[in-house]
Amino acid sequence: MSAVVGRAKQADLDRRLDKRADADFVLAMAKHLSNRDRLLIEHLYREGRTAADFARLARRNVRTVQHRVKSILKRIYSPEFRYLLAHEDVLPRELRSTARRLFLEDQGLRGTARLTGLSLHAVRQHRIQIAALLEAKSHVWRLSDAAADD
């Protein structure tokens, strides 16, 4: 019986460590978000508050805050976000600002066009180019993984 209890305690400890590592990762990525998103994430992950606490302080609906948090976390864990953090400095200058606003700050197509002074068409073209770069990079990663397996 004690071996089962010991394994259960170890599993609980492993879960807690995983949660702490996830929280540390999210906090590290938060510095690349817009101020509004960064403050929300820091409130939840650094200060240990709940979405309900934040909603009460911000006078927002709890579900709206929860939805925003899910959206931010989805973006942080996205391949585009990680790719841009790792390769933003090698992107052509004209793509860099668009990529930052679209994928890191979640400005959307129209917001990015307004902030960069580009047409909506140009922002769409930049998004397509960035997606192509990401696809090419992931193809290289798959090839290198296959070579390592051989």
mmCIF file of C-alpha atoms in Angstrom:
data_model
loop_
_atom_site.group_PDB
_atom_site.id
_atom_site.type_symbol
_atom_site.label_atom_id
_atom_site.label_comp_id
_atom_site.label_asym_id
_atom_site.label_seq_id
_atom_site.Cartn_x
_atom_site.Cartn_y
_atom_site.Cartn_z
ATOM 1 C CA MET A 1 0.000 0.000 0.000
ATOM 2 C CA SER A 2 2.813 2.441 0.829
ATOM 3 C CA ALA A 3 4.383 1.929 -2.624
ATOM 4 C CA VAL A 4 1.103 3.018 -4.243
ATOM 5 C CA VAL A 5 0.906 6.071 -1.982
ATOM 6 C CA GLY A 6 4.556 6.847 -2.760
ATOM 7 C CA ARG A 7 3.900 6.689 -6.507
ATOM 8 C CA ALA A 8 0.817 8.890 -6.116
ATOM 9 C CA LYS A 9 2.846 11.477 -4.198
ATOM 10 C CA GLN A 10 5.585 11.324 -6.842
ATOM 11 C CA ALA A 11 3.023 11.786 -9.620
ATOM 12 C CA ASP A 12 1.565 14.782 -7.766
ATOM 13 C CA LEU A 13 5.047 16.263 -7.339
ATOM 14 C CA ASP A 14 5.788 15.714 -11.033
ATOM 15 C CA ARG A 15 2.540 17.492 -11.967
ATOM 16 C CA ARG A 16 3.411 20.424 -9.734
ATOM 17 C CA LEU A 17 6.897 20.672 -11.202
ATOM 18 C CA ASP A 18 5.446 20.562 -14.727
ATOM 19 C CA LYS A 19 3.004 23.337 -13.824
ATOM 20 C CA ARG A 20 5.834 25.430 -12.362
ATOM 21 C CA ALA A 21 7.973 24.893 -15.479
ATOM 22 C CA ASP A 22 5.010 25.857 -17.674
ATOM 23 C CA ALA A 23 4.409 28.972 -15.586
ATOM 24 C CA ASP A 24 8.080 29.942 -15.844
ATOM 25 C CA PHE A 25 7.989 29.443 -19.616
ATOM 26 C CA VAL A 26 4.815 31.523 -19.991
ATOM 27 C CA LEU A 27 6.297 34.315 -17.861
ATOM 28 C CA ALA A 28 9.489 34.301 -19.926
ATOM 29 C CA MET A 29 7.463 34.585 -23.135
ATOM 30 C CA ALA A 30 5.229 37.311 -21.701
ATOM 31 C CA LYS A 31 7.922 39.945 -22.189
ATOM 32 C CA HIS A 32 7.344 39.625 -25.956
ATOM 33 C CA LEU A 33 3.609 40.316 -25.713
ATOM 34 C CA SER A 34 1.794 43.628 -25.903
ATOM 35 C CA ASN A 35 1.635 45.511 -22.596
ATOM 36 C CA ARG A 36 -2.026 44.633 -22.094
ATOM 37 C CA ASP A 37 -1.441 40.897 -22.569
ATOM 38 C CA ARG A 38 1.806 40.915 -20.595
ATOM 39 C CA LEU A 39 0.134 42.526 -17.585
ATOM 40 C CA LEU A 40 -2.671 39.963 -17.637
ATOM 41 C CA ILE A 41 -0.267 37.016 -17.817
ATOM 42 C CA GLU A 42 1.981 38.425 -15.096
ATOM 43 C CA HIS A 43 -1.030 39.028 -12.869
ATOM 44 C CA LEU A 44 -2.062 35.400 -13.218
ATOM 45 C CA TYR A 45 1.273 33.578 -13.344
ATOM 46 C CA ARG A 46 3.637 35.706 -11.281
ATOM 47 C CA GLU A 47 1.224 36.946 -8.638
ATOM 48 C CA GLY A 48 -0.762 33.705 -8.531
ATOM 49 C CA ARG A 49 -4.116 35.424 -8.962
ATOM 50 C CA THR A 50 -7.142 33.966 -10.709
ATOM 51 C CA ALA A 51 -8.951 35.161 -13.804
ATOM 52 C CA ALA A 52 -11.872 36.063 -11.545
ATOM 53 C CA ASP A 53 -9.593 38.349 -9.486
ATOM 54 C CA PHE A 54 -8.371 40.070 -12.634
ATOM 55 C CA ALA A 55 -11.900 40.376 -14.028
ATOM 56 C CA ARG A 56 -13.070 41.990 -10.809
ATOM 57 C CA LEU A 57 -10.189 44.495 -10.830
ATOM 58 C CA ALA A 58 -10.599 45.294 -14.534
ATOM 59 C CA ARG A 59 -14.403 45.339 -14.311
ATOM 60 C CA ARG A 60 -14.649 42.710 -17.029
ATOM 61 C CA ASN A 61 -16.635 39.535 -17.424
ATOM 62 C CA VAL A 62 -14.791 36.485 -16.057
ATOM 63 C CA ARG A 63 -15.413 34.463 -19.202
ATOM 64 C CA THR A 64 -13.998 37.264 -21.345
ATOM 65 C CA VAL A 65 -10.800 37.237 -19.274
ATOM 66 C CA GLN A 66 -10.581 33.436 -19.381
ATOM 67 C CA HIS A 67 -11.037 33.486 -23.159
ATOM 68 C CA ARG A 68 -8.305 36.122 -23.494
ATOM 69 C CA VAL A 69 -5.909 34.040 -21.385
ATOM 70 C CA LYS A 70 -6.568 30.947 -23.521
ATOM 71 C CA SER A 71 -5.969 32.999 -26.653
ATOM 72 C CA ILE A 72 -2.678 34.355 -25.294
ATOM 73 C CA LEU A 73 -1.477 30.901 -24.240
ATOM 74 C CA LYS A 74 -2.401 29.453 -27.628
ATOM 75 C CA ARG A 75 -0.335 32.195 -29.261
ATOM 76 C CA ILE A 76 2.659 31.693 -26.938
ATOM 77 C CA TYR A 77 2.767 27.962 -27.688
ATOM 78 C CA SER A 78 2.244 28.438 -31.434
ATOM 79 C CA PRO A 79 5.036 27.529 -33.862
ATOM 80 C CA GLU A 80 4.871 31.044 -35.358
ATOM 81 C CA PHE A 81 5.563 32.677 -32.005
ATOM 82 C CA ARG A 82 8.562 30.437 -31.285
ATOM 83 C CA TYR A 83 9.899 30.781 -34.829
ATOM 84 C CA LEU A 84 9.727 34.573 -34.711
ATOM 85 C CA LEU A 85 11.460 34.761 -31.348
ATOM 86 C CA ALA A 86 14.268 32.576 -32.617
ATOM 87 C CA HIS A 87 14.592 34.110 -36.094
ATOM 88 C CA GLU A 88 13.197 37.631 -35.927
ATOM 89 C CA ASP A 89 16.650 39.156 -36.427
ATOM 90 C CA VAL A 90 17.167 37.309 -39.742
ATOM 91 C CA LEU A 91 13.812 38.284 -41.215
ATOM 92 C CA PRO A 92 13.925 40.961 -43.886
ATOM 93 C CA ARG A 93 13.345 44.363 -42.294
ATOM 94 C CA GLU A 94 10.039 44.907 -44.104
ATOM 95 C CA LEU A 95 8.664 41.634 -42.660
ATOM 96 C CA ARG A 96 9.941 42.130 -39.123
ATOM 97 C CA SER A 97 7.439 44.784 -38.023
ATOM 98 C CA THR A 98 4.522 42.959 -39.621
ATOM 99 C CA ALA A 99 5.540 39.646 -38.044
ATOM 100 C CA ARG A 100 5.910 41.201 -34.589
ATOM 101 C CA ARG A 101 2.500 42.838 -34.736
ATOM 102 C CA LEU A 102 0.679 39.866 -36.237
ATOM 103 C CA PHE A 103 2.124 36.966 -34.291
ATOM 104 C CA LEU A 104 3.658 38.361 -31.117
ATOM 105 C CA GLU A 105 1.296 41.245 -30.322
ATOM 106 C CA ASP A 106 -1.848 39.756 -31.940
ATOM 107 C CA GLN A 107 -2.822 43.005 -33.659
ATOM 108 C CA GLY A 108 -4.718 41.288 -36.490
ATOM 109 C CA LEU A 109 -4.513 42.156 -40.164
ATOM 110 C CA ARG A 110 -6.307 45.504 -40.026
ATOM 111 C CA GLY A 111 -4.564 46.642 -36.859
ATOM 112 C CA THR A 112 -1.183 45.700 -38.286
ATOM 113 C CA ALA A 113 -1.958 47.556 -41.520
ATOM 114 C CA ARG A 114 -2.956 50.651 -39.567
ATOM 115 C CA LEU A 115 0.081 50.561 -37.266
ATOM 116 C CA THR A 116 2.632 49.869 -40.007
ATOM 117 C CA GLY A 117 1.122 52.137 -42.631
ATOM 118 C CA LEU A 118 0.900 49.240 -45.073
ATOM 119 C CA SER A 119 -2.118 48.275 -47.118
ATOM 120 C CA LEU A 120 -4.188 45.326 -45.990
ATOM 121 C CA HIS A 121 -3.051 43.505 -49.126
ATOM 122 C CA ALA A 122 0.631 44.079 -48.246
ATOM 123 C CA VAL A 123 0.071 42.761 -44.706
ATOM 124 C CA ARG A 124 -1.594 39.632 -46.121
ATOM 125 C CA GLN A 125 1.338 39.114 -48.475
ATOM 126 C CA HIS A 126 3.768 39.477 -45.566
ATOM 127 C CA ARG A 127 1.776 36.913 -43.591
ATOM 128 C CA ILE A 128 1.988 34.488 -46.516
ATOM 129 C CA GLN A 129 5.765 35.047 -46.791
ATOM 130 C CA ILE A 130 6.248 34.477 -43.062
ATOM 131 C CA ALA A 131 4.166 31.283 -43.220
ATOM 132 C CA ALA A 132 6.315 30.092 -46.139
ATOM 133 C CA LEU A 133 9.494 30.752 -44.151
ATOM 134 C CA LEU A 134 8.081 28.823 -41.204
ATOM 135 C CA GLU A 135 7.061 25.929 -43.442
ATOM 136 C CA ALA A 136 10.511 25.814 -45.053
ATOM 137 C CA LYS A 137 12.146 25.818 -41.632
ATOM 138 C CA SER A 138 9.879 23.051 -40.326
ATOM 139 C CA HIS A 139 10.639 21.016 -43.468
ATOM 140 C CA VAL A 140 14.372 21.365 -42.737
ATOM 141 C CA TRP A 141 13.742 20.270 -39.129
ATOM 142 C CA ARG A 142 11.832 17.177 -40.328
ATOM 143 C CA LEU A 143 14.671 16.290 -42.705
ATOM 144 C CA SER A 144 17.296 16.679 -39.989
ATOM 145 C CA ASP A 145 15.189 14.582 -37.587
ATOM 146 C CA ALA A 146 14.858 11.845 -40.236
ATOM 147 C CA ALA A 147 18.607 11.893 -40.848
ATOM 148 C CA ALA A 148 19.263 11.614 -37.123
ATOM 149 C CA ASP A 149 16.966 8.574 -36.939
ATOM 150 C CA ASP A 150 18.927 6.744 -39.659
#
